[in-house]
Every structure is written in structure tokens, then in C-alpha cells.
Short mmCIF file of C-alpha atoms in Angstrom, two decimals:
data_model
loop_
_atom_site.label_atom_id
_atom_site.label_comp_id
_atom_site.label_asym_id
_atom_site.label_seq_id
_atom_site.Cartn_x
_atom_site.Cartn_y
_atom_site.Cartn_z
CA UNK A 1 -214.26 38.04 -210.35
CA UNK A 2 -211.50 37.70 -208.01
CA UNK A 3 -208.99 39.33 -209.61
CA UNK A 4 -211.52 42.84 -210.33
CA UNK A 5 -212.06 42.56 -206.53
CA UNK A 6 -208.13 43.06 -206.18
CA UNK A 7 -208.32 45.59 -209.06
CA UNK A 8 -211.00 47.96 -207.25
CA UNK A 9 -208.90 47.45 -203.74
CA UNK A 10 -205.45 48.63 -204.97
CA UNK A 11 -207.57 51.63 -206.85
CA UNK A 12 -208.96 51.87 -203.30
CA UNK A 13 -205.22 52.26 -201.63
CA UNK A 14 -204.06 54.60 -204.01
CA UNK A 15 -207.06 57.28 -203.27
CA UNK A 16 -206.35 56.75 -199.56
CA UNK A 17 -202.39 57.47 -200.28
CA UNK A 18 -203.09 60.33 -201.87
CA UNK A 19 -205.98 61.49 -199.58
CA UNK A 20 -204.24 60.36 -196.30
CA UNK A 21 -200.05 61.51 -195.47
CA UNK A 22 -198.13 58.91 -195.80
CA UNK A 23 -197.49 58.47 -191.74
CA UNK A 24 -201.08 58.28 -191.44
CA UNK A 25 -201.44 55.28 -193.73
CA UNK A 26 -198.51 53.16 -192.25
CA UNK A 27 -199.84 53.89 -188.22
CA UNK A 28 -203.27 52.86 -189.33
CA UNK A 29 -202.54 49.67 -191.50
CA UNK A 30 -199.03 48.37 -189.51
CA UNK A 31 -199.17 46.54 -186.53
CA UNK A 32 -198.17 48.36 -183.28
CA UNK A 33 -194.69 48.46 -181.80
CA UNK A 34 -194.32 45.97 -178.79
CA UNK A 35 -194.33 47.64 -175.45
CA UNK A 36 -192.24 44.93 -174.09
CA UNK A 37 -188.67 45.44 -172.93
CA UNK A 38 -185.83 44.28 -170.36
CA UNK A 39 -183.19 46.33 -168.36
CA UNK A 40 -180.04 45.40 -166.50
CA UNK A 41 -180.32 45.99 -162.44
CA UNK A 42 -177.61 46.27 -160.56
CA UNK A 43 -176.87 47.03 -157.06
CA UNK A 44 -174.50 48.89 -154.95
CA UNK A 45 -171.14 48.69 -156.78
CA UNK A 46 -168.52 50.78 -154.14
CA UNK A 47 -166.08 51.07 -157.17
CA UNK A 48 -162.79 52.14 -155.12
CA UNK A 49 -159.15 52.18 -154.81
CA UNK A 50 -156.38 52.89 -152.62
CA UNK A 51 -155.31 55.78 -154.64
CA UNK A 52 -158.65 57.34 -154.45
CA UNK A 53 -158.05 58.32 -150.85
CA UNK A 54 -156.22 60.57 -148.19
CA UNK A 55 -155.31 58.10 -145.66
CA UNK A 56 -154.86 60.64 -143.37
CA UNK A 57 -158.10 61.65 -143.59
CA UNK A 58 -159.25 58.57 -143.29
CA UNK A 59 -158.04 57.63 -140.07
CA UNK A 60 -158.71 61.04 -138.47
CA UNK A 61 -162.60 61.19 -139.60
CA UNK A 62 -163.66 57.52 -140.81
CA UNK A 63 -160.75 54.95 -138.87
CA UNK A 64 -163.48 52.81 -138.85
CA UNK A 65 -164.34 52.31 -142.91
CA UNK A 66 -160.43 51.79 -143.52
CA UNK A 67 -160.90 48.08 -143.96
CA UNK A 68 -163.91 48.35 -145.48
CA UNK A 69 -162.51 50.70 -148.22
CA UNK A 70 -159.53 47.95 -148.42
CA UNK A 71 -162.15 45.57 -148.82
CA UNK A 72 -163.75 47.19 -151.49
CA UNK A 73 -160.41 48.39 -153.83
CA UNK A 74 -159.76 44.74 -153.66
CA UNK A 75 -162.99 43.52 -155.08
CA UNK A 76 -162.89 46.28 -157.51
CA UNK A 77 -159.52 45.07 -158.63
CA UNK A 78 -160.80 41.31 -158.76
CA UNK A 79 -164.19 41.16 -159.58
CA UNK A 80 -166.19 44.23 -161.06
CA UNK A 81 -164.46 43.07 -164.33
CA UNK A 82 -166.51 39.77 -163.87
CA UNK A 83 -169.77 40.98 -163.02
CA UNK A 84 -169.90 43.47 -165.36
CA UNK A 85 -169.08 41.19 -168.53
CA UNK A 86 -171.65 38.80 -167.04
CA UNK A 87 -174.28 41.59 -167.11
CA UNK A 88 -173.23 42.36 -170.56
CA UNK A 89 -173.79 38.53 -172.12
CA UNK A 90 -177.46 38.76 -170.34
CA UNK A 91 -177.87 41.78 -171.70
CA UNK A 92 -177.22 41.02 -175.31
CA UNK A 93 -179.07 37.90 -174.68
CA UNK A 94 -182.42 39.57 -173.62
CA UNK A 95 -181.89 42.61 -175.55
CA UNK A 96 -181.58 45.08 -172.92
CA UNK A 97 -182.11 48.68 -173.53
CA UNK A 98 -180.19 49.93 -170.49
CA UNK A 99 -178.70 49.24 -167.19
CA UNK A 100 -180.20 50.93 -164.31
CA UNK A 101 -178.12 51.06 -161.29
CA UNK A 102 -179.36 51.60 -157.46
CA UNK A 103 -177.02 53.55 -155.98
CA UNK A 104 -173.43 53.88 -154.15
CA UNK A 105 -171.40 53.17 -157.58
CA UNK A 106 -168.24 54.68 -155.95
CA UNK A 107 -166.90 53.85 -152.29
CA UNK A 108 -166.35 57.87 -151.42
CA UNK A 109 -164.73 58.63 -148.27
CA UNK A 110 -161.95 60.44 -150.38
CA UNK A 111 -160.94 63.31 -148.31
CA UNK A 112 -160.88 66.38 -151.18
CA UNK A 113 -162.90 67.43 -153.94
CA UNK A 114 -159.90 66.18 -156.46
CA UNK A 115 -159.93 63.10 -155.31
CA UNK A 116 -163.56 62.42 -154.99
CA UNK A 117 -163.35 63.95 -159.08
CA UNK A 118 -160.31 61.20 -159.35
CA UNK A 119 -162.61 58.21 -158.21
CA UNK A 120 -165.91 59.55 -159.68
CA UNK A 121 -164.19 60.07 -162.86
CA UNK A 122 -162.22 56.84 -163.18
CA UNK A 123 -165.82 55.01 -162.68
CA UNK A 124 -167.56 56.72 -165.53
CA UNK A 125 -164.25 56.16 -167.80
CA UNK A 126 -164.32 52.48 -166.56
CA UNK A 127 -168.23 52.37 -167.41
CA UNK A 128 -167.23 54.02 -171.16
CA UNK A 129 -164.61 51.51 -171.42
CA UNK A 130 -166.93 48.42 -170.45
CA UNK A 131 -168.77 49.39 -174.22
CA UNK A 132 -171.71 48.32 -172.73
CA UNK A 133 -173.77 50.08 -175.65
CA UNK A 134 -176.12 50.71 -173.44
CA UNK A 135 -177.46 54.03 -171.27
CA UNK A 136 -175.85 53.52 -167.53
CA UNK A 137 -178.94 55.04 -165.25
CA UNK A 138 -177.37 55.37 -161.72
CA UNK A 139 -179.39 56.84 -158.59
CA UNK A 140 -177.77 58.82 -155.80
CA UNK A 141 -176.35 56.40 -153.28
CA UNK A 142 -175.14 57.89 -150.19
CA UNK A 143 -171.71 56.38 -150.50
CA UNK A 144 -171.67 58.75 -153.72
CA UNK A 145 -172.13 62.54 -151.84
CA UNK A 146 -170.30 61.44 -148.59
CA UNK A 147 -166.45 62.88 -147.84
CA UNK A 148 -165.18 66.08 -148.51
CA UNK A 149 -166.16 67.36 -151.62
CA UNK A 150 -168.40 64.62 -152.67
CA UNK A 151 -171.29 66.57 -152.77
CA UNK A 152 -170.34 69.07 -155.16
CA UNK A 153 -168.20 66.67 -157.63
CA UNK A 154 -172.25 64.53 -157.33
CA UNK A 155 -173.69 68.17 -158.89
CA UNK A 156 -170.49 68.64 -161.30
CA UNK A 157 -169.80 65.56 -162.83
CA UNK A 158 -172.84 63.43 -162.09
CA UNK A 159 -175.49 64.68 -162.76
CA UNK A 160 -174.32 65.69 -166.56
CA UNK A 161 -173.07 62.25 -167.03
CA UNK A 162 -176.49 61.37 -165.86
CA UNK A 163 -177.67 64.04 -168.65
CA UNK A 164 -176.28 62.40 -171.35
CA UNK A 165 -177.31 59.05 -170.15
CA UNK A 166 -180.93 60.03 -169.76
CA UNK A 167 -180.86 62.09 -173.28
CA UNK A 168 -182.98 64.49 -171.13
CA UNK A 169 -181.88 67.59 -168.42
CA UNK A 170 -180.78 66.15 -165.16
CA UNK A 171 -180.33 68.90 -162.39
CA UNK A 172 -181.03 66.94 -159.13
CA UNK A 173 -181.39 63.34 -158.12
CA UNK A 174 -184.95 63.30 -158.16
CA UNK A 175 -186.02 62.52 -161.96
CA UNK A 176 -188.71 60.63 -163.96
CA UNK A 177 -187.84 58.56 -166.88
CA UNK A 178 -190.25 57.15 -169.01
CA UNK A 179 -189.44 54.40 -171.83
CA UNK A 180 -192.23 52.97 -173.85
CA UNK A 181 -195.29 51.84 -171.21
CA UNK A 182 -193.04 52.03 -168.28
CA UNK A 183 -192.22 54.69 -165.66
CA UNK A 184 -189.45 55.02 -163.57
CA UNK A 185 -189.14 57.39 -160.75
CA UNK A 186 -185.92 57.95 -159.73
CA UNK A 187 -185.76 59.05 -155.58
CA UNK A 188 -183.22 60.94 -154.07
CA UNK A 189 -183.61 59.71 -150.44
CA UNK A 190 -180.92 61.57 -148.80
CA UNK A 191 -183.49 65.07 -148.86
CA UNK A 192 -186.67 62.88 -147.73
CA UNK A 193 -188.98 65.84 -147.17
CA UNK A 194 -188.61 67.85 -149.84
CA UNK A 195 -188.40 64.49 -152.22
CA UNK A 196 -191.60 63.18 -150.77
CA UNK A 197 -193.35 66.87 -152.14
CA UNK A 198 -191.51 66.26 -155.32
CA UNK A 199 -193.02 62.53 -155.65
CA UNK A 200 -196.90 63.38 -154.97
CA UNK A 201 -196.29 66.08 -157.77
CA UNK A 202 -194.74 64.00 -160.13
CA UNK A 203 -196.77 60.77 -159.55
CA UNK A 204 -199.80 62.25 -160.99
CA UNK A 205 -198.56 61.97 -164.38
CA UNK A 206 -198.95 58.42 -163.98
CA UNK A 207 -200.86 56.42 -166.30
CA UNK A 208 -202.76 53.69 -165.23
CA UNK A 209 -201.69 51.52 -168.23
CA UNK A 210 -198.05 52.25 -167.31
CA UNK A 211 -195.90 50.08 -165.27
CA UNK A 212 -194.22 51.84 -162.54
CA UNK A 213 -190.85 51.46 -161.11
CA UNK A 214 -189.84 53.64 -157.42
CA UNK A 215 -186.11 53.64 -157.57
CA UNK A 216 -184.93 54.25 -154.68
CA UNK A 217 -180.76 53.29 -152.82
CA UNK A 218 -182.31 52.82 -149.61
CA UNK A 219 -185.25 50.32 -148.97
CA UNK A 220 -188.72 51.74 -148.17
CA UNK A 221 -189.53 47.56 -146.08
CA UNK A 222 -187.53 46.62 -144.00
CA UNK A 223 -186.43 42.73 -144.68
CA UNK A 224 -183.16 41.76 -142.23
CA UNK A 225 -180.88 42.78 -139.60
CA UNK A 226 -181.12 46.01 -140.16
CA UNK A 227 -184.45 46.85 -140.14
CA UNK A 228 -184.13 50.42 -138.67
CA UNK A 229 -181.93 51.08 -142.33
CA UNK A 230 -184.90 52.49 -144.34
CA UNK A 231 -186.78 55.75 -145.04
CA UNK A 232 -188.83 57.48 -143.16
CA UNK A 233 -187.88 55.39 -140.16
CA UNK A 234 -187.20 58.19 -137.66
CA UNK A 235 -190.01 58.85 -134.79
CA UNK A 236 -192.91 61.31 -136.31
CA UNK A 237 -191.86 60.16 -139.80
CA UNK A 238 -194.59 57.74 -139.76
CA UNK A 239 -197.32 59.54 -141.82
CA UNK A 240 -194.63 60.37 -144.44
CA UNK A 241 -194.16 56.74 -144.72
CA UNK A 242 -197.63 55.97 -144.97
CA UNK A 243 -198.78 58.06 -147.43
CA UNK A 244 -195.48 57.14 -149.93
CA UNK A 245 -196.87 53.60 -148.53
CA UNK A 246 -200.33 54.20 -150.28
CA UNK A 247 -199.62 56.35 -153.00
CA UNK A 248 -196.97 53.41 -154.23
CA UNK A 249 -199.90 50.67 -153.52
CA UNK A 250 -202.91 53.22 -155.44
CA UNK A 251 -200.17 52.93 -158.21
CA UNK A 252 -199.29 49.61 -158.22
CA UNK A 253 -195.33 50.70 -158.08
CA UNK A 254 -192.67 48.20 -157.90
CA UNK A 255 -189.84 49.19 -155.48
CA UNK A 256 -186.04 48.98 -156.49
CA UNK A 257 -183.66 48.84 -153.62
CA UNK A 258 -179.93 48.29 -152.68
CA UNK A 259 -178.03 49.61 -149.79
CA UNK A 260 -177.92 46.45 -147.78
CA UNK A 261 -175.77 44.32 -150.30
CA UNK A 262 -178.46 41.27 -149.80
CA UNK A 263 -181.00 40.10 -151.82
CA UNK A 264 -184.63 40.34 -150.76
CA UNK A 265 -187.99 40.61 -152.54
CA UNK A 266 -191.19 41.40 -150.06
CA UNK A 267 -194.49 42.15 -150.15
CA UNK A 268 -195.97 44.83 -147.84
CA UNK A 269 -200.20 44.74 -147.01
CA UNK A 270 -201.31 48.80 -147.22
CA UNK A 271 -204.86 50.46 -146.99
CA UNK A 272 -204.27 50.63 -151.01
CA UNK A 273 -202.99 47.72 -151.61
CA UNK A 274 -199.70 45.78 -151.80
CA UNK A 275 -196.36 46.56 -152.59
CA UNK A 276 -193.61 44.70 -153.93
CA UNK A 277 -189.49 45.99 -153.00
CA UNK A 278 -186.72 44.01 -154.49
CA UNK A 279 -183.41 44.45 -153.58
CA UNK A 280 -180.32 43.61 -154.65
CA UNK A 281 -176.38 44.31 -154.27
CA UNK A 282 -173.18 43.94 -156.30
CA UNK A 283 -169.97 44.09 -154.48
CA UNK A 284 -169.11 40.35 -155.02
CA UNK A 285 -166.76 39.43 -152.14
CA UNK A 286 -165.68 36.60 -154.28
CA UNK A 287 -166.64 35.05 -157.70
CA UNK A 288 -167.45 31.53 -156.23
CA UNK A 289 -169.26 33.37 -152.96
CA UNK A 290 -171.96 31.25 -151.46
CA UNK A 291 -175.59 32.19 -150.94
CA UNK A 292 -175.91 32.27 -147.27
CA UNK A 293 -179.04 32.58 -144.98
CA UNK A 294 -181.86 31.86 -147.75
CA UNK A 295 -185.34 32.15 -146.14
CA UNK A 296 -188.23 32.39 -147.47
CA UNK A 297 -192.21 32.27 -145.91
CA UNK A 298 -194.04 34.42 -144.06
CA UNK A 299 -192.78 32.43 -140.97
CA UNK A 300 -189.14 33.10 -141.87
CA UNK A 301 -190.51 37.37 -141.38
CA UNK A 302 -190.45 37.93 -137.60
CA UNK A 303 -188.07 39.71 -134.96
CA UNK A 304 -185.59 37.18 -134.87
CA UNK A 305 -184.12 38.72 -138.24
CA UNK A 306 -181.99 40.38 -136.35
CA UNK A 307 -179.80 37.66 -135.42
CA UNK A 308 -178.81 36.99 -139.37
CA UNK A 309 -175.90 40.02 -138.03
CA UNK A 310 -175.81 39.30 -133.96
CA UNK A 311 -172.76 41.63 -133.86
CA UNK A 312 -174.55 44.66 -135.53
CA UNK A 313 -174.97 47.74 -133.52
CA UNK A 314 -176.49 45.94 -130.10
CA UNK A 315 -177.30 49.68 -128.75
CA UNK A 316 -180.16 49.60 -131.55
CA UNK A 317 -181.20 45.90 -130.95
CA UNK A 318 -184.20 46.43 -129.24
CA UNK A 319 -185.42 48.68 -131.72
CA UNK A 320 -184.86 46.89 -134.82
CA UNK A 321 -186.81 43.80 -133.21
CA UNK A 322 -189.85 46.06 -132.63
CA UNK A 323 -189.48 47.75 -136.04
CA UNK A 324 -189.79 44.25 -137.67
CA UNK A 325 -192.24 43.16 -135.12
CA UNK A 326 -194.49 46.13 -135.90
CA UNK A 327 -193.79 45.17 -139.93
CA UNK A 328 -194.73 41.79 -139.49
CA UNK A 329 -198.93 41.90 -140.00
CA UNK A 330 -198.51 43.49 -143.33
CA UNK A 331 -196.07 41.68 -144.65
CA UNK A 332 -197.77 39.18 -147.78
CA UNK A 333 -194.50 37.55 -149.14
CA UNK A 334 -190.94 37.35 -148.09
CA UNK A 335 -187.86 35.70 -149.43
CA UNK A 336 -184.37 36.70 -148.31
CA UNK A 337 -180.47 35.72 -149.05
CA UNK A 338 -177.15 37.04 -148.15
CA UNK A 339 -175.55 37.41 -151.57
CA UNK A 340 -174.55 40.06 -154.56
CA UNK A 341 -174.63 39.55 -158.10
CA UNK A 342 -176.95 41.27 -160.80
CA UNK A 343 -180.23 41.01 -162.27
CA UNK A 344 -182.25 41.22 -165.23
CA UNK A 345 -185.99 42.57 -165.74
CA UNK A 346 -188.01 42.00 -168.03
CA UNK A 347 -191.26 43.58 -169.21
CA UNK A 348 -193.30 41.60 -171.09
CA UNK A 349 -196.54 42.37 -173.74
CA UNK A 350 -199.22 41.89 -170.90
CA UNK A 351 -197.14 44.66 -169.04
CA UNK A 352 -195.82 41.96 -166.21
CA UNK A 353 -192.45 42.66 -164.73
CA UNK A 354 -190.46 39.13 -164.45
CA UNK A 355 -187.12 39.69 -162.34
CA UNK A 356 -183.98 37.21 -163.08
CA UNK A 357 -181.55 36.87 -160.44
CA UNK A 358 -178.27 35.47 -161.02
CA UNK A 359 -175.67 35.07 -157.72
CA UNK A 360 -171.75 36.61 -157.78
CA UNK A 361 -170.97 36.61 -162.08
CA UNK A 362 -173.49 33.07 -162.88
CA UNK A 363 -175.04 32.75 -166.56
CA UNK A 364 -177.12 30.49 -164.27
CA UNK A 365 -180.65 32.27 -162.44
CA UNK A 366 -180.54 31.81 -159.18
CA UNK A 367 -184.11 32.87 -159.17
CA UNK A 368 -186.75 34.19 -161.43
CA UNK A 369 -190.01 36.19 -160.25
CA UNK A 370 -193.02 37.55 -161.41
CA UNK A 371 -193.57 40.50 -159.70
CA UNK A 372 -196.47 41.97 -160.94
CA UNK A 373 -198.43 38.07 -159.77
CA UNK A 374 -196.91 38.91 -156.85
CA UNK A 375 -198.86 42.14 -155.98
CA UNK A 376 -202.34 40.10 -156.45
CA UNK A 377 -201.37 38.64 -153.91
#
């Protein structure tokens, strides 16, 4: 009896191959492809040398980012080596399907459109010559379009790398990139108004079964010393920031930052819910750097942030305490620490984004976290 049961069901499968194409058979009888992923994250990577500049340039418009620029061909020279093959063991380890970086991947400051084509150049060679096997996903950082030049080698060169990254056309630095469930908006935050328009357009293709990443160099919360370094911060900017504020929440968007060159994750309290901004940097000032300044509790989120830097800026002091003073009733979750190194995220079958942060070039976390838990909060 058995066996005329299997008789009749393979007679059964061969009407329905010849009935049904091929394709049709194999998506309705094989198991669906996982949704779940992981990416590379990296932060602001300043990739510099000496040779990349006019030093007379230099010292006529920017005397003051001389030693910074030293600063940063030396830990090119030293230690980009080491945090990228670090990067690369995670991810072959997880898998990784591509690296997304947040922004300033050269220093800039070069002083002529050659040279800012020299340094630009030399970074996506370097990048080629990493063989990460991977697509390199940088945003506009605005260490990338400043100097002479800068601007127009960022249309000319980057965004067709970015082209042939993507696999898709890349004509500005706004751009949306889906792969599998997950979204990423990618936000050019150097033309805030007209960005903002693009955004509300774009997020409507949104899919609330999608997870959603806002890309953006600059931080949307401010978390330290520098709290007036975020968009939307100038006076009668405020409803902009609300409404990007709401619209991230309505979506349940996680925010990717950089800029600062610290590490941060917080979550912000809105009318539509919370958000959750991570941050991270990469310029390693040194491979056995310590993490400095790690905080983390609501209590640790007040005014007095802005003593983690007493030397910054002290015309603006008042007004970065009252920026983070004003912050401070929305704020759900804060943990902060002055270090770079490089991250890992992973998105896993329930559709839960799990961040892995490792300090300078560790194989070591220094932290993982679930940020999706994290906007239930």
C-alpha cells in the first residue's frame, strides 16, 4: 500500500512539472532564502599623507589643521593597514556582504583639484588593493568635499566609484540601497534642506517589514562635548529636526554616525517613538590605544558632558551645556567612550540588528548590542 501511495505522488509531481514552469515548482516546494545578513561599519578613516598637500596652502588658509593632517599621514602610515585586515578576518568570519563606511575616508585640505584627485585616488587604489572582496559603501564626509577642488574631484571620481560599488547609478550623495529585508538610506548632510525634501520622498518606499538604516557622517543626537556638532542644530532649524526626529521613530530607523571619532550608542524619546544613533570612528591613534571616558546610564547624560574636552571652543560653552540640557528628558539610553576601531552588524532571521564593537584593530568585542531591543525601550 505504501509503496502505490509513493507511486500515485511521483505521477502527481510529474503533471505539476509539466503543468507548472519549472521556477514555479522550485519557489513553491524550496524553503525560502534567509533574510539574515552582516556588514562591516566603519568610521571616519582621514586616509592622508604629506604628499597629498600644498603646504603653502595650508598654512595660508588652514595653519590650524597642519598638525592634525601630520597626525593623520602618520596613522595612515602606521595603522590603517591594521584596522583594515582586522575588519577583513571579522568579515570572513561573519560572512559579510559589504563594508559600509560613514564618512570623511580622506583627510582633504589638499589645496588643488590634482591633488585632491592624488589623495582621493590613492584611497580607492589602496581600498582595491586591500582585496576586501567586498562592495566598499562610503557616505559623503565633509572632510571629503572640503579644499580646493574637493568638491568637484567628490562628483568626478566618487560618485562613479560609488557606482560601481552600489551596482546601481549614483549621481549625488543622497541614495537608497536596499539588500534583502533591509534599507539603507544614505544622507548627504552637507545640503540639509534640500536632503530633508529628498528623505520624506524617498522614505515612503519603506516597508514596514524592512529594517531601516539612516546613514548619515554627522550625528542627528547629540552624545559629548560637542553637542552643538549635529544637524539641524542652527536656531529655526528646530522643526526640520523634529520632523526627521519622527519620521525616523514612525519608521523605526536605526541611525549610523561618525564625525566625532568616539563611540556612542543613544536612545532619543520622540512623539513617534524612539530612536537609536550609533556612532563610531576609525582613525586609531595607536594600535594598543586605551578606551578612555566610558559612561554609561542615563545619569552619566547631562550638561556636564562638556567637560570630557574642557579646552574645546569655550566661546560655544554655554551653548553646548543648554543643547544637552534641553536633550536630556528624551534621552532613554546612553553609553559613551573615547575610542576608534570598527564594527560589525549583524541582521539576524527575526530582523534584529546586533552591533559588535571591537576597540583600535582587537579580534576581541569590546561590546555587543542589540539595537532593535533597544528601541522597545
Amino acid at each position: 500500500m505504501n509503496n502505490l501511495k509513493r507511486r500515485r505522488f511521483l505521477k502527481y509531481l510529474s503533471i505539476a512539472g509539466i503543468a507548472l514552469p519549472f521556477k514555479s515548482v522550485a519557489k513553491n516546494m524550496l524553503p525560502r532564502s534567509s533574510q539574515a545578513f552582516s556588514f562591516m561599519f566603519l568610521g571616519d578613516l582621514h586616509f592622508d599623507k604629506l604628499m597629498h598637500h600644498d603646504m603653502a596652502y595650508l598654512k595660508e588658509k588652514y595653519p590650524n589643521d597642519i598638525r592634525q593632517i601630520e597626525n593623520y599621514s602618520r596613522i595612515t602610515k602606521d595603522n590603517l593597514s591594521s584596522l583594515i585586515q582586522a575588519s577583513k578576518q571579522r568579515a570572513k568570519q561573519t560572512n559579510s556582504n559589504f563594508y559600509l563606511q560613514i564618512g570623511d575616508f580622506v583627510e582633504g585640505l589638499c589645496g588643488s583639484k590634482e591633488l585632491a584627485t592624488l589623495q582621493t585616488s590613492e584611497l580607492i587604489n589602496y581600498i582595491d588593493q586591500q582585496q576586501l572582496g567586498l562592495p566598499f559603501i562610503a557616505i559623503k564626509g565633509n572632510h571629503d568635499i572640503t579644499g580646493t577642488g574637493a568638491r568637484e574631484v567628490y562628483q568626478e571620481v566618487v560618485l562613479p566609484w560609488q557606482s560601481r560599488q552600489l551596482k546601481q547609478p549614483v549621481t549625488t550623495a543622497n541614495n537608497v540601497y536596499v539588500h534583502k529585508n533591509t534599507r539603507f538610506i544614505l544622507f548627504d548632510c552637507f545640503s540639509e534642506k534640500e536632503s530633508l525634501e529628498w528623505f520624506k520622498m524617498v522614505i515612503k518606499d519603506h516597508k514596514k517589514n524592512e529594517q531601516l538604516f539612516f546613514c548619515t557622517h554627522i550625528p542627528l543626537i547629540p552624545y559629548d562635548a560637542r553637542s552643538n556638532w549635529h544637524i539641524y542644530v542652527r536656531p529655526g532649524q528646530e522643526k526640520e529636526r523634529e520632523e526627521l526626529l519622527n519620521l525616523l521613530a514612525e519608521h523605526k530607523a536605526i541611525i549610523l554616525s561618525g564625525h566625532l571619532h568616539k563611540t556612542s550608542i543613544v536612545v532619543r524619546n520622540t512623539p513617534s517613538g524612539n530612536v537609536v544613533q550609533a556612532a563610531i570612528g576609525s582613525v586609531i591613534s595607536a594600535l594598543n590605544a586605551p578606551v578612555k571616558n566610558h559612561l554609561k546610564g542615563l545619569e552619566a547624560y547631562n550638561a556636564d558632558l562638556v567637560n570630557l574636552e574642557p579646552n574645546f571652543n569655550p566661546t560655544s560653552l554655554q551653548l553646548r551645556r543648554e543643547i544637552l540640557e534641553k536633550e536630556k528628558p528624551f534621552i532613554r539610553h546612553y553609553e559613551y567612550a573615547d575610542f576608534c576601531g570598527y564594527a560589525s552588524m549583524n541582521i539576524t532571521d527575526k530582523n534584529e540588528a546586533v552591533l559588535t564593537i571591537f576597540a583600535n584593530a582587537d579580534q576581541e568585542p569590546w561590546s555587543t548590542v542589540n539595537l532593535t531591543q533597544l528601541q522597545n525601550l
